[in-house]
Short mmCIF file of C-alpha atoms and ligand atoms in Angstrom, two decimals:
data_model
loop_
_atom_site.label_atom_id
_atom_site.label_comp_id
_atom_site.label_asym_id
_atom_site.label_seq_id
_atom_site.Cartn_x
_atom_site.Cartn_y
_atom_site.Cartn_z
CA MET A 14 -35.41 38.06 -55.77
CA LYS A 15 -37.01 34.72 -55.24
CA LYS A 16 -33.04 33.52 -56.06
CA GLN A 17 -32.04 35.59 -53.22
CA TRP A 18 -34.72 34.60 -50.65
CA LEU A 19 -33.80 30.39 -51.47
CA PHE A 20 -30.05 32.07 -50.84
CA LEU A 21 -31.18 33.53 -46.88
CA LEU A 22 -33.12 30.48 -46.09
CA VAL A 23 -30.22 27.79 -47.11
CA LEU A 24 -27.82 30.11 -45.25
CA PHE A 25 -30.08 30.04 -42.08
CA PHE A 26 -30.27 26.12 -42.10
CA VAL A 27 -26.48 25.89 -42.18
CA ALA A 28 -25.98 28.29 -39.68
CA SER A 29 -28.41 26.64 -37.39
CA SER A 30 -27.03 23.61 -37.89
CA MET A 31 -23.52 24.53 -37.31
CA VAL A 32 -24.63 25.50 -33.53
CA PHE A 33 -26.62 22.58 -33.00
CA ALA A 34 -23.66 20.80 -33.74
CA GLY A 35 -21.47 22.79 -32.01
CA GLY A 36 -23.76 23.19 -28.74
CA ALA A 37 -23.50 19.17 -28.70
CA LYS A 38 -19.93 19.13 -28.86
CA GLU A 39 -19.46 21.15 -25.80
CA PRO A 40 -19.06 18.97 -22.58
CA ALA A 41 -22.07 17.49 -20.73
CA PRO A 42 -22.39 19.38 -17.34
CA ALA A 43 -21.18 17.05 -14.49
CA THR A 44 -24.14 16.19 -13.09
CA GLY A 45 -23.92 13.46 -9.95
CA SER A 46 -24.40 10.72 -12.44
CA ASP A 47 -21.74 11.12 -14.88
CA LEU A 48 -19.13 10.15 -12.04
CA ILE A 49 -17.36 7.05 -11.57
CA VAL A 50 -18.70 5.74 -8.14
CA VAL A 51 -15.66 4.04 -6.68
CA GLY A 52 -16.08 2.60 -2.98
CA TYR A 53 -12.94 1.71 -0.87
CA ALA A 54 -13.00 -0.64 1.83
CA GLN A 55 -9.56 0.61 3.80
CA VAL A 56 -7.65 -1.45 5.95
CA GLY A 57 -7.79 1.35 8.58
CA ALA A 58 -5.55 3.79 9.93
CA GLU A 59 -2.65 2.03 11.63
CA SER A 60 0.82 3.68 10.29
CA ASP A 61 2.38 6.17 8.35
CA TRP A 62 2.48 4.18 5.36
CA ARG A 63 -1.33 3.57 5.54
CA THR A 64 -2.43 7.38 6.46
CA ALA A 65 -0.19 7.88 2.78
CA ASN A 66 -2.58 5.35 1.22
CA THR A 67 -5.42 7.09 2.08
CA GLU A 68 -4.54 10.23 1.19
CA SER A 69 -3.59 8.94 -2.35
CA PHE A 70 -7.10 7.74 -3.03
CA LYS A 71 -9.08 10.78 -1.55
CA SER A 72 -6.75 12.83 -3.54
CA THR A 73 -6.92 10.87 -7.23
CA PHE A 74 -11.10 10.38 -6.74
CA VAL A 75 -12.25 13.38 -6.45
CA GLU A 76 -15.37 15.11 -8.71
CA ALA A 77 -13.02 17.39 -10.75
CA ASN A 78 -11.29 13.88 -11.97
CA GLY A 79 -14.94 12.47 -12.22
CA TYR A 80 -15.39 9.94 -9.31
CA LYS A 81 -17.09 9.89 -6.50
CA LEU A 82 -15.36 8.14 -3.60
CA ILE A 83 -17.06 6.57 -0.50
CA PHE A 84 -13.99 5.70 1.82
CA ASP A 85 -14.49 2.94 4.38
CA ASP A 86 -12.11 2.92 7.29
CA ALA A 87 -12.38 -0.83 8.75
CA GLN A 88 -10.14 -0.32 12.00
CA GLN A 89 -7.83 -3.33 11.38
CA LYS A 90 -11.30 -5.92 11.27
CA GLN A 91 -12.19 -7.94 8.24
CA GLU A 92 -15.69 -8.07 8.97
CA ASN A 93 -15.89 -4.85 8.62
CA GLN A 94 -14.16 -4.56 5.81
CA ILE A 95 -17.30 -7.14 4.43
CA LYS A 96 -19.81 -5.49 5.96
CA ALA A 97 -18.42 -1.90 3.71
CA ILE A 98 -18.39 -4.07 0.83
CA ARG A 99 -21.63 -5.35 1.02
CA ASN A 100 -22.59 -1.88 1.80
CA PHE A 101 -21.19 -0.83 -1.66
CA ILE A 102 -23.06 -3.40 -3.37
CA GLN A 103 -25.95 -2.46 -2.16
CA GLN A 104 -25.32 1.29 -3.44
CA ASP A 105 -24.77 -0.52 -6.77
CA VAL A 106 -20.94 1.52 -7.18
CA ASP A 107 -19.53 1.35 -10.32
CA TYR A 108 -16.03 -0.49 -8.93
CA ILE A 109 -14.91 -1.62 -5.23
CA VAL A 110 -11.30 -1.63 -4.10
CA VAL A 111 -9.98 -3.42 -1.02
CA ALA A 112 -7.03 -3.47 0.58
CA PRO A 113 -7.68 -6.90 2.76
CA VAL A 114 -6.69 -6.81 5.83
CA VAL A 115 -5.44 -10.95 5.67
CA GLU A 116 -5.55 -12.98 3.00
CA THR A 117 -8.24 -15.86 3.15
CA GLY A 118 -11.82 -15.53 3.97
CA TRP A 119 -12.97 -13.32 0.82
CA GLU A 120 -15.05 -15.87 -1.44
CA THR A 121 -18.66 -15.16 -0.22
CA VAL A 122 -18.27 -11.75 0.02
CA LEU A 123 -16.58 -11.38 -3.76
CA GLN A 124 -18.42 -13.55 -5.02
CA GLU A 125 -21.51 -11.70 -4.80
CA ALA A 126 -19.77 -8.62 -5.75
CA LYS A 127 -19.05 -10.92 -8.75
CA ASN A 128 -23.04 -11.50 -8.98
CA ALA A 129 -23.81 -7.82 -8.67
CA GLY A 130 -21.53 -7.57 -11.90
CA ILE A 131 -19.07 -4.71 -10.18
CA PRO A 132 -15.45 -5.20 -10.71
CA VAL A 133 -13.13 -5.79 -7.53
CA ILE A 134 -9.77 -4.40 -7.60
CA LEU A 135 -7.61 -5.21 -4.84
CA SER A 136 -4.81 -2.39 -3.25
CA ASP A 137 -2.26 -2.96 -1.02
CA ARG A 138 -2.26 -6.65 -0.02
CA GLN A 139 -3.50 -9.67 -1.35
CA MET A 140 -6.29 -12.29 -1.06
CA LYS A 141 -5.62 -15.75 -1.13
CA LEU A 142 -8.42 -16.92 -3.71
CA SER A 143 -10.00 -20.40 -4.96
CA ASP A 144 -11.37 -18.58 -7.95
CA GLU A 145 -8.96 -15.40 -9.02
CA SER A 146 -11.74 -14.53 -11.64
CA LEU A 147 -13.35 -12.84 -8.57
CA TYR A 148 -11.31 -10.02 -8.80
CA VAL A 149 -9.72 -7.76 -11.58
CA ALA A 150 -6.29 -6.49 -10.85
CA TRP A 151 -4.18 -6.49 -7.61
CA VAL A 152 -1.68 -3.29 -7.15
CA GLY A 153 0.45 -3.61 -4.50
CA GLY A 154 4.57 -4.21 -2.90
CA ASN A 155 7.06 -7.22 -3.64
CA PHE A 156 6.73 -8.68 0.25
CA LEU A 157 8.70 -11.56 -0.23
CA LYS A 158 11.31 -9.80 -2.26
CA GLU A 159 11.38 -7.06 0.02
CA GLY A 160 11.93 -9.74 3.13
CA ASP A 161 14.36 -10.78 0.94
CA ASP A 162 16.37 -7.33 0.38
CA SER A 163 16.24 -6.45 3.83
CA VAL A 164 18.37 -9.51 4.95
CA THR A 165 20.54 -8.97 1.52
CA TRP A 166 21.03 -5.37 3.17
CA LEU A 167 22.38 -6.63 5.97
CA ASN A 168 24.44 -9.57 4.69
CA THR A 169 26.24 -6.68 2.77
CA TYR A 170 26.27 -3.83 5.84
CA LEU A 171 27.79 -6.44 8.27
CA LYS A 172 30.70 -7.63 5.70
CA SER A 173 30.93 -3.90 5.06
CA VAL A 174 31.90 -3.05 8.88
CA GLY A 175 33.73 -6.28 9.34
CA ARG A 176 31.36 -8.06 11.53
CA ASP A 177 30.32 -11.00 8.95
CA ASN A 178 32.03 -13.20 11.02
CA GLU A 179 30.15 -12.53 14.38
CA ASP A 180 27.21 -14.30 15.84
CA MET A 181 23.69 -12.26 15.77
CA ASN A 182 20.85 -12.39 17.91
CA ILE A 183 17.69 -11.41 15.90
CA VAL A 184 14.09 -10.37 16.88
CA LEU A 185 11.50 -9.98 14.43
CA LEU A 186 8.67 -7.81 15.21
CA GLN A 187 5.51 -9.11 12.65
CA GLY A 188 3.15 -7.64 10.86
CA THR A 189 -0.55 -8.09 10.97
CA ILE A 190 -0.59 -12.28 11.46
CA GLY A 191 -2.20 -13.35 8.31
CA SER A 192 -1.61 -10.17 6.05
CA SER A 193 -0.02 -10.75 3.01
CA ALA A 194 2.67 -7.95 3.67
CA GLN A 195 3.43 -9.96 6.74
CA VAL A 196 3.42 -13.32 5.33
CA GLY A 197 5.72 -12.42 2.48
CA ARG A 198 8.22 -10.53 4.55
CA THR A 199 8.16 -13.36 7.36
CA GLN A 200 8.87 -15.68 4.71
CA GLY A 201 11.32 -13.45 2.79
CA ILE A 202 13.21 -12.36 6.38
CA VAL A 203 13.04 -15.96 8.00
CA GLU A 204 14.77 -17.80 4.48
CA GLY A 205 17.42 -15.15 4.09
CA LEU A 206 18.51 -15.44 7.79
CA ALA A 207 18.59 -19.56 7.45
CA LYS A 208 20.77 -19.02 4.50
CA ASN A 209 23.47 -18.10 7.62
CA PRO A 210 24.79 -19.75 10.09
CA HIS A 211 25.49 -17.45 12.29
CA TYR A 212 22.21 -15.73 12.34
CA LYS A 213 20.22 -16.43 15.37
CA LEU A 214 16.57 -15.56 15.09
CA LEU A 215 15.27 -15.85 18.92
CA ALA A 216 11.83 -14.46 18.62
CA ARG A 217 9.10 -13.34 16.62
CA GLN A 218 6.39 -12.01 17.26
CA THR A 219 3.38 -9.57 16.27
CA GLY A 220 3.27 -5.96 16.85
CA GLU A 221 0.10 -5.39 14.76
CA PHE A 222 1.62 -2.81 12.69
CA THR A 223 1.57 0.20 15.32
CA GLN A 224 4.30 1.62 16.91
CA ALA A 225 2.50 1.32 20.64
CA LYS A 226 2.16 -2.94 20.26
CA GLY A 227 5.91 -2.80 18.62
CA GLN A 228 7.10 -0.74 21.66
CA GLU A 229 5.30 -2.86 23.82
CA VAL A 230 6.90 -6.07 22.30
CA MET A 231 10.12 -4.58 21.87
CA GLU A 232 10.00 -3.99 25.56
CA SER A 233 8.99 -7.71 26.36
CA PHE A 234 12.09 -8.73 24.42
CA LEU A 235 14.88 -6.27 25.62
CA LYS A 236 13.66 -8.15 29.10
CA ALA A 237 13.71 -11.95 28.06
CA TYR A 238 16.90 -11.26 26.29
CA PRO A 239 19.32 -9.03 26.95
CA ASP A 240 22.09 -9.31 24.21
CA ILE A 241 20.09 -8.86 20.64
CA ASP A 242 21.76 -7.33 17.45
CA VAL A 243 19.28 -7.03 15.45
CA VAL A 244 15.39 -5.89 14.86
CA PHE A 245 13.62 -6.30 12.28
CA ALA A 246 10.37 -4.72 11.86
CA GLU A 247 7.75 -5.15 9.51
CA ASN A 248 6.67 -1.77 8.88
CA ASP A 249 8.58 1.62 10.43
CA ASN A 250 5.85 2.61 12.42
CA MET A 251 6.45 -0.90 14.85
CA ALA A 252 10.57 0.55 14.59
CA PHE A 253 9.73 3.75 15.83
CA GLY A 254 8.16 1.43 18.86
CA ALA A 255 11.17 -0.03 19.01
CA ILE A 256 13.53 1.99 19.23
CA ASP A 257 11.95 3.81 22.17
CA ALA A 258 11.70 0.84 24.11
CA ILE A 259 15.78 0.72 23.46
CA LYS A 260 16.24 4.31 24.27
CA ALA A 261 14.44 3.38 27.53
CA VAL A 262 17.01 0.60 29.03
CA GLY A 263 19.82 2.68 28.26
CA LYS A 264 21.05 1.47 24.53
CA VAL A 265 21.50 3.17 21.55
CA PRO A 266 18.96 2.27 18.82
CA GLY A 267 21.00 2.07 15.31
CA LYS A 268 24.07 1.53 17.16
CA ASP A 269 23.82 -1.32 20.24
CA ILE A 270 20.83 -2.72 17.78
CA ILE A 271 20.94 -2.61 14.43
CA ILE A 272 16.96 -1.59 13.07
CA ILE A 273 15.55 -2.81 9.89
CA SER A 274 12.00 -1.70 8.82
CA PHE A 275 9.97 -1.32 6.17
CA ASP A 276 7.75 0.95 4.43
CA ALA A 277 10.38 4.06 4.22
CA VAL A 278 8.17 6.93 4.77
CA ARG A 279 8.87 10.04 5.87
CA GLU A 280 9.64 9.84 9.42
CA ALA A 281 12.05 6.64 8.75
CA PHE A 282 14.37 8.77 6.72
CA ASN A 283 14.22 11.28 10.21
CA LYS A 284 15.51 8.30 11.75
CA MET A 285 17.84 6.81 9.59
CA ILE A 286 19.54 10.54 9.57
CA ALA A 287 19.51 10.89 13.07
CA GLY A 288 21.87 7.21 13.25
CA GLU A 289 18.96 5.34 14.96
CA LEU A 290 17.50 3.11 12.43
CA ASN A 291 19.78 1.33 9.59
CA ALA A 292 17.60 0.49 6.78
CA ALA A 293 13.83 0.63 5.46
CA ILE A 294 13.00 -1.18 2.63
CA GLU A 295 10.81 0.71 0.55
CA CYS A 296 6.79 -0.08 0.17
CA ASN A 297 4.94 2.93 -1.55
CA PRO A 298 1.53 3.18 -0.66
CA LEU A 299 0.93 5.71 -3.45
CA HIS A 300 -1.91 3.50 -5.23
CA GLY A 301 -4.19 6.01 -6.28
CA PRO A 302 -3.33 6.59 -9.52
CA ARG A 303 -2.51 3.66 -10.49
CA VAL A 304 -5.96 2.08 -9.63
CA ALA A 305 -7.39 5.13 -10.99
CA GLU A 306 -5.77 3.96 -14.38
CA ILE A 307 -6.77 0.58 -14.33
CA ILE A 308 -10.42 2.09 -13.79
CA GLN A 309 -9.79 4.38 -16.93
CA THR A 310 -8.99 1.42 -19.07
CA LEU A 311 -11.54 -0.89 -18.01
CA GLU A 312 -14.02 2.06 -18.97
CA LYS A 313 -12.82 1.95 -21.95
CA GLY A 314 -13.07 -1.85 -22.53
CA GLY A 315 -9.41 -2.73 -22.65
CA THR A 316 -7.56 -5.32 -20.60
CA VAL A 317 -5.35 -4.85 -17.21
CA ALA A 318 -2.68 -6.67 -15.79
CA LYS A 319 -3.77 -8.97 -13.12
CA ILE A 320 -1.18 -8.60 -10.94
CA GLN A 321 1.17 -5.18 -11.16
CA TYR A 322 3.73 -4.54 -8.89
CA VAL A 323 4.62 -1.38 -7.76
CA VAL A 324 8.91 -0.06 -8.15
CA GLU A 325 10.83 -0.27 -4.38
CA GLU A 326 14.08 0.25 -3.37
CA VAL A 327 15.64 0.19 -0.32
CA PHE A 328 17.44 3.28 1.87
CA ASP A 329 19.71 3.28 4.80
CA GLN A 330 22.30 6.04 6.42
CA ALA A 331 24.39 6.03 3.68
CA ASN A 332 21.68 7.40 1.18
CA ALA A 333 18.71 8.74 3.27
CA ALA A 334 19.87 12.51 3.97
CA ALA A 335 20.24 12.66 -0.05
CA ARG A 336 16.67 11.04 -0.75
CA PHE A 337 14.71 12.85 1.74
CA PRO A 338 13.95 16.06 -0.27
CA THR A 339 12.36 14.27 -2.90
CA ARG A 340 10.23 11.99 -0.53
CA MET A 341 6.54 12.10 -1.65
CA TYR A 342 5.32 10.17 1.94
O1 GYE B 8 3.61 -1.85 5.74
C1 GYE B 8 2.00 -1.23 6.77
C2 GYE B 8 0.79 -1.00 7.53
O2 GYE B 8 0.22 -4.04 4.10
C3 GYE B 8 2.14 -2.75 2.93
O3 GYE B 8 0.47 -2.03 6.15
C4 GYE B 8 0.59 -2.56 4.07
C5 GYE B 8 1.25 -2.41 5.23
C6 GYE B 8 2.75 -1.42 5.34
O4 GYE B 8 0.19 -0.84 8.21
O5 GYE B 8 2.64 -0.03 7.41
#
């Protein structure tokens, strides 16, 4: 009888400890404090690319994935981005992500983030910094390569249509001056064009990466230079504006004037399929998952590659229709 009692007592302790251990393995209920808080200082909403980039962050950094996202739209102004970063520091977020509108002028605010112990990740455009330790990693497109690729595309295209011995009058619609997307693309284009004596770059001017400004600048180019052969637009939206400006003077975009743009958003595919845009050099905006991967590695105490380029392709009227159905942005 005594033995039986002892057995029951042992059984009770074993069973209750199993329940306890089992209970401890259950995932803790999600409370606000368990979430990783990420502040994203976004450039603005100037283009289709930007909209896709914002959407990528908003759909990745959700509570179901363990995040709370604090999103700030700076309306293309650096001072607004600096304010947003200071707000993130005050709120003591876990990570700060910045898509810097321009390359320079970030040292002070990034030092403040560093002093507060908050890691900074750059997305999209780069910063020019004297101290590279002010950010952990950067994810984005290779803008210089994109610029190079655009001229290579033109060289190949002109050869394929037997126009490689013709002189070409060229204009360039630039992005936001001082943004690394503008700096890299302009450099790639200008250096590429300089290699061919048939290419004459008549003018370059910023269209601020917007459709409205792109149209306005193209209208003035068309007035000043009645014989334009090629337009480089440093993003799709400015090319869409240029297409409207070209149509308004009775010329046929894509035929009378060759148009090359950057980003390769879905509407650019529509325009290539319609014959109005000749080529789009891809710039991938889907950085949300890439930044989340960096954060997850850092959370586990791992190290990440400092410079992370996204993979990008070149599209034109020859492959646009076939590739359109699988495009994500
Ligand atoms: O090409 C443009 C956007 O920085 C890569 O910014 C980005 C550029 C993109 O406004 O459409």
